[in-house]
Short mmCIF file of C-alpha atoms in Angstrom, two decimals:
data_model
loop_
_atom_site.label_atom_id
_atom_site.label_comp_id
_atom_site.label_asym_id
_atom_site.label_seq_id
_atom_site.Cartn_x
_atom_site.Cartn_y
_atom_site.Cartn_z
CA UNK A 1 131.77 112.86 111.17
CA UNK A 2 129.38 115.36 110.09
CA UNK A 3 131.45 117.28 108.20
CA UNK A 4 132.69 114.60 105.63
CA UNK A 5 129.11 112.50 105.50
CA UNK A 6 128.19 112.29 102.09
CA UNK A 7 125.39 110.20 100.38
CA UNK A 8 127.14 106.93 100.05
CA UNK A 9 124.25 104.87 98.38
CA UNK A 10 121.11 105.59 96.44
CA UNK A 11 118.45 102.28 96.76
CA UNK A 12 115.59 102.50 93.70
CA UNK A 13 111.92 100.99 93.71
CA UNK A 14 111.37 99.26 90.76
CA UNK A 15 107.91 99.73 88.90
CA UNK A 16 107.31 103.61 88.66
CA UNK A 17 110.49 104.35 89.32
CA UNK A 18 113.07 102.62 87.43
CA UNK A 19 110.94 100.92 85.03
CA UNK A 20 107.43 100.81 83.97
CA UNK A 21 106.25 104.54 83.65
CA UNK A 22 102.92 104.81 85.21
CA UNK A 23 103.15 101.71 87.42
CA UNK A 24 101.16 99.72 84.84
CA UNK A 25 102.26 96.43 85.89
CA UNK A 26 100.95 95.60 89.09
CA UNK A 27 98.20 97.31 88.83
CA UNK A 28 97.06 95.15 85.67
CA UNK A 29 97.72 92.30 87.61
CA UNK A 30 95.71 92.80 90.91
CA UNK A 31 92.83 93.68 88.68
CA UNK A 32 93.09 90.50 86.93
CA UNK A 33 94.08 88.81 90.45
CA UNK A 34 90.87 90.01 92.51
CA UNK A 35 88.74 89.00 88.74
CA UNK A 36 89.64 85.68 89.43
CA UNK A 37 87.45 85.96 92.73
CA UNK A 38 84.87 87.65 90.54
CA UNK A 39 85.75 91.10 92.50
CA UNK A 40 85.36 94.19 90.67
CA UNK A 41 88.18 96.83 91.92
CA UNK A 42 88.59 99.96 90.99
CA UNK A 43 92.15 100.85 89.75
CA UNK A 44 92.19 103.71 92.83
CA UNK A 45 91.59 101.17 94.98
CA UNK A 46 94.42 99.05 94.05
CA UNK A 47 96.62 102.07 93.52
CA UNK A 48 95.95 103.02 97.29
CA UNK A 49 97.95 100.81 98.66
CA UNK A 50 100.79 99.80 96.64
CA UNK A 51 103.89 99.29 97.49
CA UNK A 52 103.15 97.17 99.93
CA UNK A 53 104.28 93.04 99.79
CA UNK A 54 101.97 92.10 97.47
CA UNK A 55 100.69 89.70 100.02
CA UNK A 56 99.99 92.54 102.89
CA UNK A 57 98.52 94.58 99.34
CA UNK A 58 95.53 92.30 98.77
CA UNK A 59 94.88 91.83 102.64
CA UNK A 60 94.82 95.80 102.61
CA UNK A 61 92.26 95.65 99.42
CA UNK A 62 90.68 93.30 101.21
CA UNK A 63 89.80 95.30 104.17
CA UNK A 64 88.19 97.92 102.50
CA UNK A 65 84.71 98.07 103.37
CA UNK A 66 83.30 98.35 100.20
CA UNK A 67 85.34 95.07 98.83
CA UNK A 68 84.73 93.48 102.17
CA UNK A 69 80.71 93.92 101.00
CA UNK A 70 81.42 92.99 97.53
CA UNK A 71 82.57 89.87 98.76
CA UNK A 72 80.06 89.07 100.97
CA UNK A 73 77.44 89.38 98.40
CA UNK A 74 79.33 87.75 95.37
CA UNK A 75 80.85 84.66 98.39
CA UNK A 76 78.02 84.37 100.74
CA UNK A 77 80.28 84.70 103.12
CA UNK A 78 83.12 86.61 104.82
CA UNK A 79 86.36 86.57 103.55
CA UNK A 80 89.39 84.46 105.20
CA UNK A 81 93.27 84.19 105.07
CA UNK A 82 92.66 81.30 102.95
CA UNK A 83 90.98 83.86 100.09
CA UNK A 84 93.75 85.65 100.74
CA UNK A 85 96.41 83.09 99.69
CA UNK A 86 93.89 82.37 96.81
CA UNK A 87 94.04 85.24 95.43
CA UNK A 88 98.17 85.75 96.46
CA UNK A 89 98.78 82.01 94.48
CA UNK A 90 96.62 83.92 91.10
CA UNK A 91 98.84 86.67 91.63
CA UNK A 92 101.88 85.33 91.03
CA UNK A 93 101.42 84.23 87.17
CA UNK A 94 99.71 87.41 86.09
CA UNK A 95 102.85 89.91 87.83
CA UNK A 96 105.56 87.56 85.77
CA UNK A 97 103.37 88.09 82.59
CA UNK A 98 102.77 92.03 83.31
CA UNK A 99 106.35 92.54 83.99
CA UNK A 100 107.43 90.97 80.69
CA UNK A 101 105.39 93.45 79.09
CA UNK A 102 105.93 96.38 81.17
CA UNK A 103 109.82 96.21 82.40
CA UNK A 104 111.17 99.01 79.66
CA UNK A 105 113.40 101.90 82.20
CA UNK A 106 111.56 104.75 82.27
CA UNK A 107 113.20 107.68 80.01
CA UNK A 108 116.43 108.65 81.56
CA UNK A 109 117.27 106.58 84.00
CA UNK A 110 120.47 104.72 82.56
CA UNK A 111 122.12 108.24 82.23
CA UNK A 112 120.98 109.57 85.58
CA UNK A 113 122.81 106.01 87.28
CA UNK A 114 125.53 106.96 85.20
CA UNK A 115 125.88 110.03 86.88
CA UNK A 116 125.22 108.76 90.11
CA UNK A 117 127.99 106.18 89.58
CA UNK A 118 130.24 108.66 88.18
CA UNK A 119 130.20 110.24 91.76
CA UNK A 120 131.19 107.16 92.79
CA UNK A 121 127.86 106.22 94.24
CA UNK A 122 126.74 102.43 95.07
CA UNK A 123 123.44 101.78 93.44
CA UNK A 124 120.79 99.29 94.90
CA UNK A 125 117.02 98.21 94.54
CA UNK A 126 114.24 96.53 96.69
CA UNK A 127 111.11 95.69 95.62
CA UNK A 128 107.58 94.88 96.37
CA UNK A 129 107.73 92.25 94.34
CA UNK A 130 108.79 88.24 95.81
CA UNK A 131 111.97 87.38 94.33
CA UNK A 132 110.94 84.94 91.44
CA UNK A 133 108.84 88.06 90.13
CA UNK A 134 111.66 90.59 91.03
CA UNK A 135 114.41 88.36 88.75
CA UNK A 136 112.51 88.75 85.72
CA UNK A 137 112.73 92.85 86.18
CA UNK A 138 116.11 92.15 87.20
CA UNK A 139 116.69 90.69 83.94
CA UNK A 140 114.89 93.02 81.30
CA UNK A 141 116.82 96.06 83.29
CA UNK A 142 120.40 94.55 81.83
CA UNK A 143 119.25 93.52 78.63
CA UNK A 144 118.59 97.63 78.65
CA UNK A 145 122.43 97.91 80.23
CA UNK A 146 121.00 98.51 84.16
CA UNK A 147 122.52 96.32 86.74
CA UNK A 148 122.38 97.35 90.50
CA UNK A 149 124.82 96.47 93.08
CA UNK A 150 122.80 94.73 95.08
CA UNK A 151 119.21 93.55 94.97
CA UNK A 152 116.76 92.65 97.79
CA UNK A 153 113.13 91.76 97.24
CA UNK A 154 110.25 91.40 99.04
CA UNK A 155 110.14 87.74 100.64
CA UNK A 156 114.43 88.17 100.87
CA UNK A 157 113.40 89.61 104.53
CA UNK A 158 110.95 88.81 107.55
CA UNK A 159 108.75 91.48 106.61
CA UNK A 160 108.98 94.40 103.47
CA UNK A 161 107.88 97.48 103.16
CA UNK A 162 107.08 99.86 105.63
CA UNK A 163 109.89 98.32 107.84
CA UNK A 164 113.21 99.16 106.88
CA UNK A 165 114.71 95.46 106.64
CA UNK A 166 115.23 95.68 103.10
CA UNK A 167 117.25 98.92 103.48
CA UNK A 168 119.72 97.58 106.19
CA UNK A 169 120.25 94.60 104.65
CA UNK A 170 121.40 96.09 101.29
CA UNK A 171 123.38 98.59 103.70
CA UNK A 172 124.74 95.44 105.50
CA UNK A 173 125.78 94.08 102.11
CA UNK A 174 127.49 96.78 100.50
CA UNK A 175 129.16 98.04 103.66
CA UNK A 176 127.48 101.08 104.03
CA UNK A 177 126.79 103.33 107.07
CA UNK A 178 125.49 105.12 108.53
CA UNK A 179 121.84 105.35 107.41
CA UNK A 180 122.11 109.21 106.74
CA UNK A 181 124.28 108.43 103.97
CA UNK A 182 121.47 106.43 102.12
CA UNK A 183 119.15 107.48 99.69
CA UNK A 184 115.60 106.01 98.97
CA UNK A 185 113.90 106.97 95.81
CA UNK A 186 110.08 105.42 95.34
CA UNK A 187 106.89 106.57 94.16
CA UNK A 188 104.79 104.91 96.54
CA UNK A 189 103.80 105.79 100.19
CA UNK A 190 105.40 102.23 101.44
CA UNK A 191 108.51 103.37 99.77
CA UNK A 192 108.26 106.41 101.55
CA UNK A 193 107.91 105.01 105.12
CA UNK A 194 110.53 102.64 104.10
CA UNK A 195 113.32 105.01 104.31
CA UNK A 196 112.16 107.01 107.27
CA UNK A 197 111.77 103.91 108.78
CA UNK A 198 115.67 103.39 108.02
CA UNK A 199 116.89 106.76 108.86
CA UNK A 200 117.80 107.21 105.51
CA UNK A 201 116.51 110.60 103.06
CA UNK A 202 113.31 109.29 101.09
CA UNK A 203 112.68 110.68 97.63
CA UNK A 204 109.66 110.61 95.92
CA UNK A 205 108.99 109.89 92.50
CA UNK A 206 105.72 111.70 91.09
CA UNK A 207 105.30 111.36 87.08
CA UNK A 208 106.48 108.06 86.43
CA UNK A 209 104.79 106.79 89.40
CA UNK A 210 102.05 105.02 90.53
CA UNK A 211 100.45 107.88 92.58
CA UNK A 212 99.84 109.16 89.13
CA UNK A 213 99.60 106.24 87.41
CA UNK A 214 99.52 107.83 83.71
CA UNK A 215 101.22 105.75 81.14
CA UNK A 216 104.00 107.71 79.25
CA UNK A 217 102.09 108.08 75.38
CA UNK A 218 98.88 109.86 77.48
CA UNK A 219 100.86 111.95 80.08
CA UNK A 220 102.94 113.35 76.85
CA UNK A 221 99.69 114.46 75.48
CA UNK A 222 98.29 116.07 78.41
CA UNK A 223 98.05 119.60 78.83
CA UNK A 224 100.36 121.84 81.43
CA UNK A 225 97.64 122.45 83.59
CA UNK A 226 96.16 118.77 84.51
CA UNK A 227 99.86 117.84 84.26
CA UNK A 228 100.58 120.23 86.99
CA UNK A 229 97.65 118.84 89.38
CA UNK A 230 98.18 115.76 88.90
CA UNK A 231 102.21 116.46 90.55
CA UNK A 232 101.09 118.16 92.76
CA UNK A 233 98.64 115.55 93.94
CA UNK A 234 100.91 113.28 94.01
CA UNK A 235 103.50 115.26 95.77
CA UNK A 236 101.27 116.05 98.87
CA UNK A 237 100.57 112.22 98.98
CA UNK A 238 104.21 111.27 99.78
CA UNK A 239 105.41 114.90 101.29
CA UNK A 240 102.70 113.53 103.60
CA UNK A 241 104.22 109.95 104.13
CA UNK A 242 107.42 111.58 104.97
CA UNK A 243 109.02 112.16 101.81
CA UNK A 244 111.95 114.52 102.56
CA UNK A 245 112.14 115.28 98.80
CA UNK A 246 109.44 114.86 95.75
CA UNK A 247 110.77 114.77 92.19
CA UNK A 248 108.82 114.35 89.17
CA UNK A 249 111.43 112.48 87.43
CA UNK A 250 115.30 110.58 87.89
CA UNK A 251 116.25 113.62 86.20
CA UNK A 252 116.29 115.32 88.93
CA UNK A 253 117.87 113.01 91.39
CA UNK A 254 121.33 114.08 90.74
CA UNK A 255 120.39 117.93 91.56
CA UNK A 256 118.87 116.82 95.39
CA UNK A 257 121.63 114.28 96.06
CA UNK A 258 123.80 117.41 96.02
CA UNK A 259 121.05 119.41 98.35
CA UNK A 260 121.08 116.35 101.00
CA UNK A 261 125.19 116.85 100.98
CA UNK A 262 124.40 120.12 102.18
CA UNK A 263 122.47 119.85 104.62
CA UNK A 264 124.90 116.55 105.43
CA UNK A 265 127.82 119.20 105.41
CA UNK A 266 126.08 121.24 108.11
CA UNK A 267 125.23 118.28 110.67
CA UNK A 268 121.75 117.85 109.30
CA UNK A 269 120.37 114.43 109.33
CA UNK A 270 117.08 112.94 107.61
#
């Protein structure tokens, strides 16, 4: 078999990968979210994390000690699972209103798919998103002309990101194995872990991403050499998560898909 496994599918995150350059979206949101409870986060803080379900993401933000204290002194009180659904249920609204605004494909991607499809590749997406926020991506992606084979979002599965149910059951769905022949392409840690997790080749995704978090206008203005540590920032992040690859943009997807053949061609596996 080793000699004639080839990448068979490539699976996409969503925001900071295929849409919404810079991640703005859920970040915005979780800012406004934890508001609600009058808690002040910093945007590192809720960067730190994502990629998670956006359910384990505030219990995450919520164990930080310094938001733990912050709560305690704005509550009176320790937090509780009931905060956390609190602040899940504000959630909800502001992610549908930040993804209206922020659900444009980040520069490149329709051709790159095209190429990927001209291979005769299968295309697919998860999400950290639950699926009522995930349809409204869905649907700004084909009024831009993107449609995936196959979609799976956070709540489709017992548990999302880090464990690899998402992944198989897109796999199970489109008929592909075995996991070597999957790609995973994120630009979060989660996303990451997600594919090792899988046994599939994780790629990640550094400018567009939320691990720089730059929206497109500012990170066009910025010069080579903050550009240039900000990558490489954000490369050692998810090289450190596992990433088996780390691109700064789709463009370069194409170019490692034929690398991972390679090493596929020679018995190598993720």
């Amino acid at each position: 078999m080793s000699g004639s496994l080839k990448v068979q599918l490539v699976v996409f995150d969503w925001s900071g990968t295929l849409v919404d350059y810079g991640c703005l979206a859920p970040a915005r949101a979780f800012l406004e979210a934890f508001a609600k409870s009058r808690l002040m986060l910093t945007i590192q803080q809720v960067r730190w994390s994502m990629g998670l379900h956006n359910y384990e993401h505030i219990l995450s933000l919520l164990q930080i000690p310094q938001v733990s204290e912050q709560f305690q002194m704005v509550h009176g009180r320790p937090w509780n699972d009931a905060d956390v659904l609190n602040i899940y249920d504000d959630l909800g609204p502001l992610l549908l209103d930040a993804t209206r605004q922020y659900s444009r494909l980040t520069p490149g991607a329709l051709e790159v798919i095209a190429q990927l499809r001209e291979r005769g590749l299968k295309i697919a997406t998860t999400s950290d998103y639950a699926r009522n926020v995930a349809e409204c991506v869905y649907d700004a992606a084909r009024l831009e002309g993107f449609e995936a084979d196959a979609n799976v979002a956070a709540d489709d599965t017992p548990s999302a990101r880090p464990a690899p149910w998402m992944l198989f059951r897109l796999m199970t769905e489109l008929n592909v194995y075995p996991p070597a022949s999957v790609v995973k392409v994120g630009d979060t840690m989660p996303d990451i872990e997600e594919g090792v997790n899988a046994g599939c080749w994780s790629i990640g995704c550094t400018a567009t991403g939320s691990e720089v978090g730059i929206p497109l206008a500012e990170w066009q203005t910025l010069p080579d050499v903050d550009r240039a540590a900000h990558l490489d920032r954000a490369s050692r992040k998810l090289n450190g998560a596992g990433a088996h690859f780390a691109i700064p943009t789709l463009a370069e997807l194409p170019r490692i898909i034929d690398r991972i053949n390679q090493r596929l061609e020679t018995g190598e596996k993720p």
